[in-house]
Amino acid sequence: MTYLQSLNDVQRQAVTHTNGPVMVIAGPGSGKTRVLTFRIAYLIEQGIPPQHILALTFTNKAAREMKERIAHVVGSKGDRVWAGTFHSIFARILRVEATKIDFPPAFTIYDRDDSKSLVTDIIKEMRLDTKQYNPSGVLARISSAKSNLITPELYAKNDDLVLYDRMNKRPQIYEIYERYYKRCKQAGAMDFDDLLLQMYRLLQENREDVRYKYQRIFQYVLVDEFQDTNYLQYAIIKLLTLYNGSPHNICIVGDDAQSIYSFRGATIENILKFEHDFPELVTYKLEQNYRSTEHIVQAANMVIQNNSKQIPKEIWTELGSGHKIKMIKAVSDVEEGRLVASTIIEYKNRLHLENKDIAILYRTNAQSRIFEEHLRKQNLSYRIFGGLSFYQRKEVKDILGYLRLTINERDDEAFKRIINTPKRGIGKTTTDQIAEMAVAQGVSMWAILTSGAYPAKGKLQSFVMMIESFRQKALDGNAYDVALKVAQESGIYEELRQDPSLEGISRLENANALLDGIKEFVENDNADEGTTDRSLAGYLANIALLTDSDEKTDEEPNYISLMTTHTAKGLEWKAVFVVGLEENLFPSYMSMGSPDQLDEERRLFYVSITRAKMFLALSYATSRYQFGQFRYNDPSRFLEEIDEQHFETTVERRGKFNMPEPKLLADRPSRKKDYEPRVSPADFKPSPSEQIAEGMEVLHLQFGRGKIIAIDGARENRVATIHFEDTDDQERRIMLRFAKLQIVE
């Protein structure tokens, strides 16, 4: 067991303490993955059959990496470990046990587009206003209910939920939820939330023959990133690991300080109160950071200590003090983009960094545009993460729609997508009539078409015969054989080939890439969680559970990474720029009214700065366009929480943190007495902004008479600091091109 010698003392204890409940609190860069994978390898070497070990992760990529590391230690035995995401493992079990909860084994997995389409149809059928009942908002409400183990029946009986919906003028959400739930079941489909909810139902309602079966199979349970679990995921874990209240062998690994997904339903309470459910718990804290240098680590410690709810720990490193943190202060978001791009050029030239060593992290996707523009001007290669997923592109979803209907004739969303794709003369009126009959009779659209309830003649009959031929091929052919037949005989491939535009060529390449991926699935021994299922059903189950982080990227990437701070979790770079550090942006204005949400914003900042290995730069702009208005911003409160000794230079980091709304810089109408005109509008004539200089006396309609104390910035980004005589807030910084100032002669 030479691998144990590569671990520090605490890591080794966490690996070798195998029995009973164990919690590993793993700080950023502390070797969490090594502990998790070596623990599994150690269990196998102690004689535990690998098929009795369950390891739950949040991405397929993490599961693959885990199995590769295990195999490196124990060989091919590691392939038999049940390692995968919550959704993929539960989908695998549900396909075996689906009939016990009245679902077909080849059930379809609906993605968000499918779910949104179904909710939209239901809202229209109920003749409700789609503005009042926004499909995305309704779907989010349904998702939240499922994540909290609230079925449609329980929702309708919950006075608080019903009252909340009434107050928001959406009193019929419970009925939409009920119809949606029934229609999914009718279609033999589960959405992502159902993979958890139906798994819970399966274990809860089938105690003797199912729950005990999997409790016996999963003798050792390990959960990665436990702080990201929601109420329902934890409820399932408890069903698998508690025998009549007695604890099973469970090990959770996570970090409460990196809990940043409450908007997805994750609850930090799961990790904070884990000991309550498992009182015999033994806790190990991995506090040595192997990623970042001293200034970065200490800055992170200083920030996170301001949170009220946390498991105390002190991260430390032996990588030396390293470079101090660079602070970038800009007068506008445009200048921030320019300064960040020029600093990247400096880092590349002076520190010999490559593009792939650098990341720009921002709080919202909308911030990327300005950085893109300045990176292009400097001819710097970059890639934005979090854009349209490969599997969400139309031509890809069209082919997948044919494949889905081929294995599940009850899949109405797939039926509606492909019945006239490519166009074959089957109009919307025909499709709507079939859909209405299906809803009225409580059956699938395919059943209406093939039972004679709606005559399948001409083009409809040809469509039915084509799908039946695909279905026949799927009986004895592998996934690639069926997909190739679909692409060729459905007309999709030919339609794409006939489009000579760049967009058309790109779409054809995407279709070919999909077929290549299916071919790889069929020929890859490790496909589908280690099983040998090469069927079309096996492929669709595998592909439906992929996330953006699982998609393949360039083998030799050399681009600057641009992404939101949420997307960056789990990644690392030599140099990281965390940008837009202003009040009401980071932390978000939506967090200002809630201490818990503000704590989560601080955890998000903590995650962001701990992505940096050697160089960390923090930037903010004193003004930017936000929500269509030009605003003046205070620097983020998080900046003041870091001690001055960790920064390269002294930069103003103090702001007014009790303000719920950022100040407007441009003139605006207001009912407040403070903003009544102090200068007669009839006599007021703004001077050209380029004529305004330091030392001048000026007039402003709202603030009255003032003196230009200083001007910084260049050309259109010039910002004046003005001392006004008659206001409480006597110094204001205003961008001159919006200021409307009159020079006093």
C-alpha positions in Angstrom: 0.0 0.0 0.0 2.6 2.5 -1.1 -0.1 5.0 -2.0 -0.8 5.5 1.7 2.7 6.9 2.1 1.9 9.8 -0.3 -0.8 11.0 2.1 -0.4 13.4 5.1 -1.5 12.2 8.5 -5.1 13.4 8.5 -5.6 12.2 4.9 -4.3 8.7 5.9 -6.6 8.6 8.9 -9.6 9.5 6.7 -8.7 6.8 4.2 -8.1 4.0 6.7 -11.1 4.7 9.0 -13.5 2.5 7.1 -16.3 1.5 9.4 -19.2 3.6 10.7 -20.1 7.2 9.7 -17.2 9.5 8.7 -17.2 13.1 7.6 -14.3 14.6 5.8 -14.3 18.4 5.7 -12.0 19.1 2.7 -10.8 22.7 2.3 -10.0 24.0 -1.3 -6.9 22.3 -2.8 -6.6 19.8 0.1 -6.5 16.6 -1.8 -10.1 15.7 -1.5 -10.2 13.5 -4.6 -7.1 11.6 -3.5 -8.7 10.8 -0.2 -12.0 9.6 -1.8 -10.4 7.4 -4.4 -7.7 6.0 -2.1 -10.4 5.2 0.5 -12.3 3.1 -2.1 -9.0 1.4 -3.2 -8.2 0.7 0.5 -11.7 -0.9 1.0 -11.1 -3.2 -2.0 -7.7 -4.2 -0.7 -9.3 -4.9 2.7 -11.5 -7.5 0.9 -14.7 -5.6 0.4 -16.1 -6.7 -3.0 -16.1 -3.6 -5.3 -19.7 -4.2 -6.4 -20.7 -3.5 -2.7 -19.3 0.0 -2.9 -21.4 3.0 -4.0 -19.7 6.4 -4.8 -22.0 9.3 -5.6 -20.7 12.4 -7.4 -22.2 15.4 -9.2 -20.6 15.0 -12.6 -19.9 12.0 -14.8 -16.4 13.5 -15.3 -15.7 13.3 -11.6 -16.9 9.6 -11.5 -14.7 8.7 -14.5 -11.6 10.3 -13.0 -12.4 8.5 -9.7 -12.6 5.1 -11.4 -9.4 5.7 -13.4 -7.5 6.5 -10.2 -8.9 3.5 -8.4 -7.9 1.3 -11.4 -4.4 2.7 -11.2 -4.2 1.3 -7.6 -6.2 -2.0 -7.7 -6.5 -2.8 -11.4 -9.6 -3.8 -13.3 -11.5 -4.7 -10.0 -12.2 -1.0 -9.7 -14.5 -1.1 -12.7 -17.1 -3.0 -10.7 -17.5 -0.1 -8.2 -20.9 1.7 -8.5 -19.5 5.1 -9.2 -21.5 7.8 -10.9 -23.8 10.8 -10.5 -26.9 10.7 -8.3 -29.0 10.8 -11.5 -27.0 8.2 -13.5 -26.9 5.7 -10.6 -30.6 6.2 -9.8 -31.6 6.0 -13.4 -29.7 2.7 -13.7 -31.6 1.3 -10.7 -34.9 2.7 -11.9 -34.6 0.9 -15.2 -34.3 -2.4 -13.4 -37.1 -1.7 -10.9 -39.3 0.7 -12.9 -42.3 -1.6 -13.1 -42.7 -1.5 -9.3 -43.7 2.2 -9.6 -45.6 1.8 -12.8 -43.0 3.1 -15.3 -41.7 1.3 -18.4 -38.0 0.1 -18.1 -37.2 2.1 -21.3 -38.7 5.3 -19.8 -37.6 8.6 -21.5 -35.6 11.2 -19.5 -37.0 14.7 -20.3 -34.5 17.5 -20.5 -35.5 21.1 -19.6 -36.8 21.9 -23.1 -39.1 18.9 -23.0 -40.4 19.8 -19.6 -40.9 23.4 -20.5 -42.7 22.4 -23.7 -45.1 20.2 -21.8 -45.8 22.9 -19.1 -46.5 25.4 -21.9 -49.0 23.0 -23.5 -50.8 22.5 -20.2 -51.0 26.2 -19.5 -52.5 26.8 -22.9 -55.0 23.8 -22.4 -56.1 25.4 -19.2 -56.5 28.8 -21.0 -54.2 30.6 -18.6 -52.2 33.7 -19.3 -48.6 32.7 -20.2 -47.4 36.0 -18.9 -49.0 35.4 -15.5 -48.1 31.7 -15.6 -44.6 32.0 -17.1 -43.6 28.4 -18.1 -40.1 28.7 -16.8 -41.3 30.1 -13.5 -44.0 27.4 -13.1 -41.4 24.7 -13.9 -39.0 26.1 -11.3 -41.9 26.0 -8.7 -42.5 22.3 -9.6 -38.8 21.5 -9.4 -38.6 23.1 -6.0 -41.6 21.1 -4.8 -40.1 17.8 -6.0 -36.7 18.6 -4.4 -38.5 19.0 -1.1 -40.4 15.7 -1.4 -43.7 17.5 -2.1 -45.9 15.6 -4.5 -48.9 17.2 -6.4 -51.3 15.9 -3.7 -49.2 17.3 -0.9 -48.8 20.6 -2.7 -52.5 21.1 -3.0 -52.9 20.4 0.7 -50.1 22.7 1.8 -51.8 26.0 2.9 -48.5 28.0 2.8 -47.7 27.0 -0.8 -51.2 27.6 -2.0 -51.4 31.0 -0.2 -48.0 32.0 -1.7 -49.3 31.2 -5.2 -52.4 33.2 -4.6 -50.5 36.2 -3.4 -48.4 36.0 -6.6 -51.6 35.7 -8.6 -50.9 32.2 -9.8 -53.4 30.2 -7.8 -53.6 27.3 -10.2 -49.9 26.2 -10.1 -50.9 23.1 -8.0 -53.3 22.0 -10.8 -50.6 22.5 -13.5 -48.2 20.5 -11.3 -50.8 17.7 -11.0 -51.4 17.6 -14.8 -47.7 17.7 -15.5 -47.0 14.8 -13.1 -49.7 12.7 -14.7 -48.7 13.5 -18.3 -45.1 12.5 -17.6 -46.2 9.2 -16.2 -48.6 8.8 -19.2 -45.7 9.4 -21.6 -43.4 7.0 -19.7 -41.1 9.8 -19.0 -39.2 11.2 -16.0 -37.6 14.7 -15.8 -34.3 15.1 -13.8 -36.1 15.8 -10.6 -38.2 12.7 -11.1 -35.0 10.5 -11.2 -34.6 11.5 -7.5 -38.3 11.7 -6.5 -39.2 8.3 -8.1 -36.1 6.7 -6.6 -37.2 7.9 -3.2 -40.7 6.5 -3.9 -39.2 3.2 -5.0 -37.2 2.8 -1.8 -39.9 4.1 0.5 -42.8 2.1 -0.9 -41.0 -1.2 -1.5 -39.2 -1.7 1.7 -38.9 -5.4 1.8 -38.0 -6.3 -1.7 -36.2 -3.2 -3.0 -34.8 -1.0 -0.2 -33.3 -4.0 1.8 -31.9 -5.3 -1.5 -29.9 -2.2 -2.2 -29.0 -1.7 1.4 -27.4 -5.2 1.2 -25.7 -4.3 -2.1 -24.4 -0.9 -1.0 -22.4 -1.9 2.1 -20.2 1.1 1.8 -21.6 4.5 0.6 -19.4 7.5 -0.2 -20.8 10.9 -1.2 -18.6 13.6 -2.9 -19.4 17.3 -2.6 -21.9 16.6 0.1 -22.5 20.3 0.7 -24.2 20.5 -2.7 -26.9 17.9 -1.9 -30.5 18.9 -1.6 -33.2 17.7 0.8 -34.3 14.9 -1.4 -30.8 13.6 -2.2 -30.1 13.4 1.5 -33.4 11.7 2.2 -32.5 8.9 -0.3 -29.0 8.6 1.2 -30.6 8.0 4.6 -32.9 5.4 3.2 -29.9 3.5 1.8 -27.6 3.9 4.8 -29.8 3.7 7.9 -31.1 0.3 9.2 -33.9 1.0 11.5 -32.0 4.1 12.7 -28.7 2.3 13.0 -25.9 3.9 10.9 -24.4 2.1 7.9 -20.9 2.6 6.7 -21.2 6.1 5.1 -18.5 8.6 4.3 -19.3 12.1 3.2 -16.7 14.4 1.7 -17.3 18.2 1.3 -16.7 21.7 2.5 -19.5 23.9 4.0 -17.5 26.9 2.9 -18.0 25.9 -0.8 -21.8 25.5 -0.6 -22.9 27.8 -3.4 -25.9 26.1 -5.1 -28.9 27.0 -3.0 -30.6 28.3 -6.2 -30.6 24.6 -7.4 -32.1 23.5 -4.1 -28.8 22.6 -2.4 -29.0 23.2 1.4 -25.9 23.8 3.6 -27.9 22.4 6.5 -27.3 18.9 5.3 -23.6 19.1 6.1 -23.9 21.4 9.1 -26.4 19.0 10.8 -25.1 15.7 9.5 -23.9 14.7 13.0 -27.5 15.0 14.3 -28.5 12.0 12.1 -25.3 10.1 12.7 -24.3 10.8 16.3 -21.4 8.3 16.2 -19.8 10.4 13.5 -16.0 10.8 13.3 -14.8 14.0 11.6 -11.5 14.7 9.8 -10.5 18.1 8.6 -8.2 18.5 5.6 -6.8 21.9 6.2 -3.5 21.8 4.3 -3.9 23.5 0.9 -1.7 22.1 -1.9 -2.9 24.5 -4.6 -2.4 28.1 -3.6 0.3 30.3 -2.0 0.2 32.0 1.4 -1.3 35.4 0.4 -4.2 33.7 -1.5 -4.9 31.2 1.3 -4.9 33.8 4.1 -7.1 36.1 2.0 -9.6 33.3 1.7 -9.5 32.6 5.5 -10.1 36.3 6.3 -13.1 36.4 4.0 -14.9 33.2 5.1 -14.5 33.9 8.8 -17.2 36.6 8.4 -19.9 34.0 7.8 -22.1 33.0 10.7 -22.9 29.4 9.8 -19.8 27.3 9.3 -17.7 24.4 10.5 -14.5 26.1 12.0 -11.3 25.4 10.2 -8.0 27.2 9.3 -6.6 26.5 5.9 -2.8 26.7 5.6 -0.1 26.0 3.0 3.6 25.3 2.7 3.9 26.7 -0.9 5.5 29.9 0.3 4.1 33.5 0.5 4.0 33.9 -3.3 2.9 37.0 -5.1 0.6 39.5 -3.4 -2.9 40.0 -4.7 -3.3 42.6 -7.5 -6.1 45.1 -7.1 -7.5 46.7 -10.3 -9.7 49.8 -9.9 -11.4 51.1 -13.0 -13.6 54.1 -13.5 -16.0 52.2 -15.8 -16.8 48.6 -16.9 -15.2 49.4 -20.3 -12.0 50.5 -18.6 -12.1 47.4 -16.4 -12.1 45.2 -19.5 -9.2 47.1 -21.0 -7.1 47.0 -17.7 -7.7 43.3 -17.3 -6.7 42.5 -20.9 -3.5 44.6 -20.5 -2.7 42.9 -17.2 -3.0 39.5 -19.0 -0.5 40.7 -21.6 1.8 41.8 -18.8 1.5 38.4 -17.1 2.2 36.5 -20.3 5.3 38.6 -21.1 6.7 39.1 -17.6 5.6 35.8 -15.9 5.7 33.6 -19.0 2.1 32.4 -18.6 0.2 30.7 -21.4 -3.5 31.4 -22.2 -4.5 28.1 -20.6 -3.0 29.2 -17.3 -5.5 32.2 -17.0 -9.2 32.5 -16.1 -11.6 35.5 -15.8 -14.4 34.9 -13.4 -17.5 37.0 -13.2 -20.8 36.9 -11.2 -23.2 37.1 -14.2 -22.9 35.9 -17.8 -23.8 39.4 -19.1 -20.4 40.7 -17.9 -18.5 38.6 -20.4 -19.1 40.9 -23.4 -16.7 43.6 -22.5 -13.9 41.2 -21.7 -14.5 39.4 -24.9 -14.2 42.7 -26.9 -10.9 43.6 -25.2 -9.4 40.1 -25.5 -10.2 40.2 -29.2 -8.5 43.6 -29.6 -5.4 42.1 -28.0 -5.7 39.0 -30.2 -5.9 36.8 -27.2 -7.5 33.4 -27.7 -10.4 32.7 -25.2 -13.3 30.4 -24.7 -16.6 31.1 -22.8 -18.0 28.3 -20.7 -21.7 28.0 -20.1 -23.0 28.6 -23.6 -25.3 26.4 -25.6 -24.6 22.8 -24.9 -23.9 20.5 -27.9 -26.9 18.4 -27.0 -29.2 21.4 -27.0 -28.5 22.2 -30.7 -31.5 21.8 -32.9 -30.1 19.3 -35.4 -28.8 17.2 -32.6 -32.1 17.3 -30.7 -34.0 16.4 -33.9 -32.0 13.2 -34.4 -32.3 12.3 -30.7 -36.0 12.9 -31.0 -36.3 10.1 -33.6 -34.2 7.8 -31.4 -36.4 8.6 -28.4 -39.6 7.8 -30.1 -38.1 4.7 -31.6 -37.6 3.1 -28.1 -40.6 4.8 -26.3 -43.7 5.2 -28.4 -45.4 7.1 -25.4 -42.9 10.0 -25.7 -45.2 12.8 -26.8 -42.5 15.5 -26.7 -40.3 13.6 -29.1 -43.4 12.8 -31.3 -44.3 16.5 -31.6 -40.7 17.5 -32.4 -40.2 15.1 -35.3 -43.6 14.5 -36.9 -42.9 17.3 -39.4 -39.1 17.4 -39.1 -37.9 17.6 -41.8 -41.0 19.1 -43.3 -43.2 16.4 -44.8 -46.4 18.3 -45.2 -48.0 17.4 -41.8 -49.3 20.7 -40.5 -49.7 22.1 -37.1 -53.5 21.7 -37.2 -53.1 17.9 -37.7 -50.6 17.7 -34.8 -52.9 19.8 -32.5 -55.9 17.6 -33.3 -53.9 14.4 -32.5 -52.7 16.1 -29.2 -56.2 17.1 -28.2 -57.5 13.6 -28.7 -54.6 12.1 -26.8 -55.2 14.4 -23.8 -59.0 13.7 -23.9 -58.5 9.9 -23.9 -55.5 9.8 -21.6 -53.2 8.0 -24.0 -50.2 8.9 -26.1 -50.3 10.7 -29.5 -48.7 7.6 -31.1 -51.6 5.5 -29.7 -54.1 7.8 -31.3 -52.3 7.6 -34.6 -51.9 3.8 -34.7 -55.2 2.8 -33.1 -57.3 4.3 -35.9 -58.8 7.0 -33.7 -57.2 9.5 -36.1 -56.8 8.0 -39.6 -53.2 7.5 -40.5 -53.3 8.0 -44.3 -50.8 9.3 -46.8 -48.0 11.2 -45.2 -49.1 10.2 -41.7 -49.1 6.5 -42.7 -45.6 6.9 -44.2 -44.4 8.5 -41.0 -45.8 5.6 -38.9 -44.2 3.0 -41.2 -40.8 4.8 -41.0 -40.8 4.8 -37.2 -41.8 1.1 -37.1 -38.9 0.3 -39.4 -36.6 2.1 -37.0 -38.1 0.2 -34.1 -37.6 -3.1 -35.9 -33.9 -2.2 -36.4 -33.5 -1.4 -32.7 -34.6 -4.9 -31.8 -31.4 -6.5 -33.1 -29.1 -3.6 -34.0 -26.8 -1.6 -31.7 -27.3 2.2 -31.1 -25.0 3.3 -34.0 -26.8 1.1 -36.6 -30.2 2.5 -35.6 -28.9 6.1 -35.5 -27.3 5.8 -38.9 -30.5 4.5 -40.4 -32.5 7.3 -38.7 -30.2 10.0 -40.0 -30.3 8.7 -43.6 -34.0 7.6 -43.9 -35.7 10.4 -41.9 -34.4 13.0 -44.4 -32.5 15.0 -41.7 -29.1 14.2 -43.1 -30.1 15.1 -46.7 -31.7 18.3 -45.6 -28.5 19.4 -43.8 -26.3 18.4 -46.8 -28.3 20.7 -49.1 -27.6 23.8 -47.0 -24.2 25.2 -48.3 -24.1 28.2 -45.9 -21.5 28.3 -43.1 -24.4 27.7 -40.6 -25.5 24.7 -42.6 -22.1 23.2 -42.8 -21.7 23.7 -39.0 -25.1 21.9 -38.5 -24.0 19.0 -40.7 -20.7 18.7 -38.7 -22.8 18.6 -35.5 -24.9 15.8 -36.9 -21.8 13.9 -37.9 -20.3 14.5 -34.4 -23.3 13.0 -32.8 -23.0 9.9 -35.0 -19.3 9.7 -34.1 -20.2 9.9 -30.5 -22.7 7.1 -30.8 -20.1 5.0 -32.6 -17.7 5.6 -29.8 -20.3 4.6 -27.2 -20.9 1.3 -29.0 -17.1 0.5 -29.3 -16.1 1.8 -25.8 -15.8 -0.8 -23.1 -16.4 1.8 -20.4 -19.7 3.2 -21.7 -22.8 3.3 -19.6 -21.1 3.1 -16.2 -19.2 0.0 -17.0 -22.0 -2.1 -18.4 -21.9 -3.8 -21.8 -25.3 -2.4 -23.0 -24.8 -1.1 -26.5 -28.5 -0.8 -27.3 -30.2 2.4 -28.3 -32.0 2.5 -24.9 -28.6 2.3 -23.2 -27.2 5.1 -25.3 -30.1 7.4 -24.7 -30.0 6.8 -21.0 -26.3 7.6 -21.0 -26.6 10.8 -23.1 -29.6 12.2 -21.2 -27.5 12.4 -18.0 -24.5 14.2 -19.4 -23.8 17.7 -18.1 -21.9 20.6 -19.8 -18.8 19.7 -17.8 -18.8 16.2 -19.3 -18.6 17.3 -22.9 -15.3 16.9 -24.7 -13.0 19.9 -25.3 -9.8 20.4 -27.2 -7.1 17.9 -26.3 -4.5 20.7 -26.2 -6.5 23.7 -25.1 -4.6 27.0 -25.1 -7.3 29.6 -24.4 -8.1 32.0 -21.6 -11.2 30.6 -19.8 -14.1 33.0 -19.2 -16.9 31.7 -17.0 -19.2 32.6 -14.1 -18.0 32.1 -10.6 -20.4 29.2 -10.1 -19.0 27.4 -13.2 -15.5 27.7 -11.8 -16.1 25.5 -8.8 -13.7 22.5 -8.8 -11.3 24.1 -11.3 -7.9 25.8 -10.9 -5.5 28.1 -12.9 -2.1 29.7 -12.2 -3.7 33.1 -12.6 -7.3 34.1 -11.8 -9.0 37.4 -12.3 -12.2 37.9 -10.3 -13.9 40.9 -11.8 -16.9 43.1 -11.1 -16.4 43.2 -7.4 -18.9 45.9 -6.6 -21.8 46.1 -4.2 -25.1 44.9 -5.7 -23.1 43.0 -8.4 -20.9 40.8 -6.2 -22.5 40.4 -3.7 -25.6 40.4 -5.8 -28.3 42.9 -5.1 -30.7 40.0 -4.7 -28.8 38.9 -1.5 -29.0 42.2 0.3 -32.2 41.4 2.2 -31.1 38.0 3.5 -28.2 37.2 5.8 -28.2 33.6 4.6 -28.0 34.7 0.9 -25.2 37.2 1.7 -23.3 34.3 3.4 -23.7 32.3 0.2 -22.4 35.2 -1.9 -19.3 35.3 0.4 -18.8 31.5 0.0 -19.0 32.1 -3.8 -16.2 34.7 -3.5 -14.2 32.3 -1.3 -14.6 29.6 -4.0 -13.5 32.2 -6.7 -10.3 33.3 -5.1 -9.3 29.8 -4.1 -9.2 28.8 -7.8 -5.9 30.7 -8.1 -2.6 28.8 -7.6 0.0 31.6 -8.0 -1.5 34.9 -9.1 -4.8 36.5 -8.0 -6.2 39.8 -9.4 -9.4 41.4 -8.1 -11.0 44.2 -10.0 -14.0 46.6 -9.8 -15.4 49.5 -11.7 -16.7 52.6 -9.9 -19.4 52.9 -12.6 -21.2 50.7 -15.1 -24.4 50.2 -17.0 -26.7 48.0 -15.0 -30.3 47.2 -15.7 -30.3 49.8 -18.5 -29.1 52.6 -16.2 -25.7 54.1 -15.7 -24.8 53.6 -12.0 -22.1 54.5 -9.6 -20.9 51.6 -7.5 -19.2 51.1 -4.2 -16.5 48.5 -4.1 -17.6 45.1 -2.8 -17.6 44.7 1.0 -15.6 41.5 0.4 -12.6 43.5 -0.6 -12.5 45.2 2.8 -12.5 41.9 4.6 -9.0 41.1 3.2 -6.1 42.6 5.1 -4.1 45.3 3.4 -0.8 43.4 3.8 -2.0 40.8 1.1 -2.3 43.4 -1.7 0.4 44.7 -3.9 -0.6 48.4 -3.6 -3.1 50.4 -1.5 -6.4 51.0 -3.4 -9.6 52.4 -2.0 -11.7 49.4 -1.0 -14.2 51.0 1.3 -17.9 51.5 0.4 -21.3 52.2 1.9 -22.5 48.7 2.5 -25.9 49.4 3.9 -27.3 50.8 0.7 -29.9 48.5 -0.9 -29.7 50.2 -4.2 -26.7 51.6 -6.1 -26.7 55.3 -6.8 -27.6 56.5 -10.3 -25.0 58.6 -12.0 -27.0 60.0 -14.8 -29.8 62.5 -14.1 -33.0 60.9 -13.1 -36.5 62.0 -12.0 -37.1 61.5 -8.3 -39.8 62.3 -5.7 -37.1 62.9 -3.1 -36.8 66.5 -1.9 -33.0 66.1 -2.2 -33.3 65.9 -6.0 -35.4 69.0 -6.6 -33.6 71.4 -9.0 -31.2 73.7 -7.3 -30.6 75.6 -10.5 -33.3 77.2 -12.7 -33.8 74.9 -15.7 -34.7 77.9 -17.8 -31.2 79.5 -17.3 -29.3 76.2 -17.4 -27.1 75.4 -20.5 -24.8 72.4 -20.2 -21.2 72.9 -21.4 -19.4 70.5 -23.7 -17.9 67.7 -21.5 -14.5 67.9 -23.2 -14.1 71.6 -22.0 -14.5 70.7 -18.3 -11.2 70.6 -16.4 -9.9 70.3 -12.9 -10.4 73.4 -10.7 -13.4 74.7 -12.6 -16.6 75.9 -10.8 -19.7 74.1 -12.3 -23.4 74.0 -11.9 -25.6 70.8 -11.8 -29.4 70.9 -12.0 -29.9 68.7 -9.0 -26.8 69.1 -6.9 -26.3 72.9 -7.4 -22.9 74.6 -7.4 -19.7 72.6 -7.1 -16.0 72.5 -7.8 -14.1 70.0 -9.9 -11.6 68.4 -7.5 -10.1 65.8 -9.8 -10.6 64.1 -13.2 -9.5 60.6 -14.0 -10.0 58.3 -17.0 -9.5 59.1 -20.7 -11.7 60.4 -23.5 -15.3 59.1 -23.2 -14.5 57.4 -19.8 -13.5 60.6 -18.0 -14.9 60.8 -14.5 -15.0 63.9 -12.4 -14.8 64.1 -8.6 -16.9 67.2 -7.6 -17.4 68.9 -4.3 -20.9 70.3 -4.1 -21.8 73.0 -1.6 -25.4 72.3 -0.7 -25.7 68.5 -0.4 -25.2 66.1 2.5 -23.1 63.9 0.4 -20.6 66.7 -0.6 -18.3 64.8 -2.9 -19.7 62.9 -6.0 -18.0 61.1 -8.8 -19.8 61.5 -12.1 -18.9 60.4 -15.6 -18.6 63.6 -17.6 -20.3 62.4 -20.8 -23.5 62.0 -18.8 -23.0 64.7 -16.2 -24.7 67.8 -17.9 -22.5 70.4 -16.1 -22.5 74.1 -16.8 -19.1 75.9 -16.4 -19.4 78.9 -14.2 -17.7 81.8 -16.0 
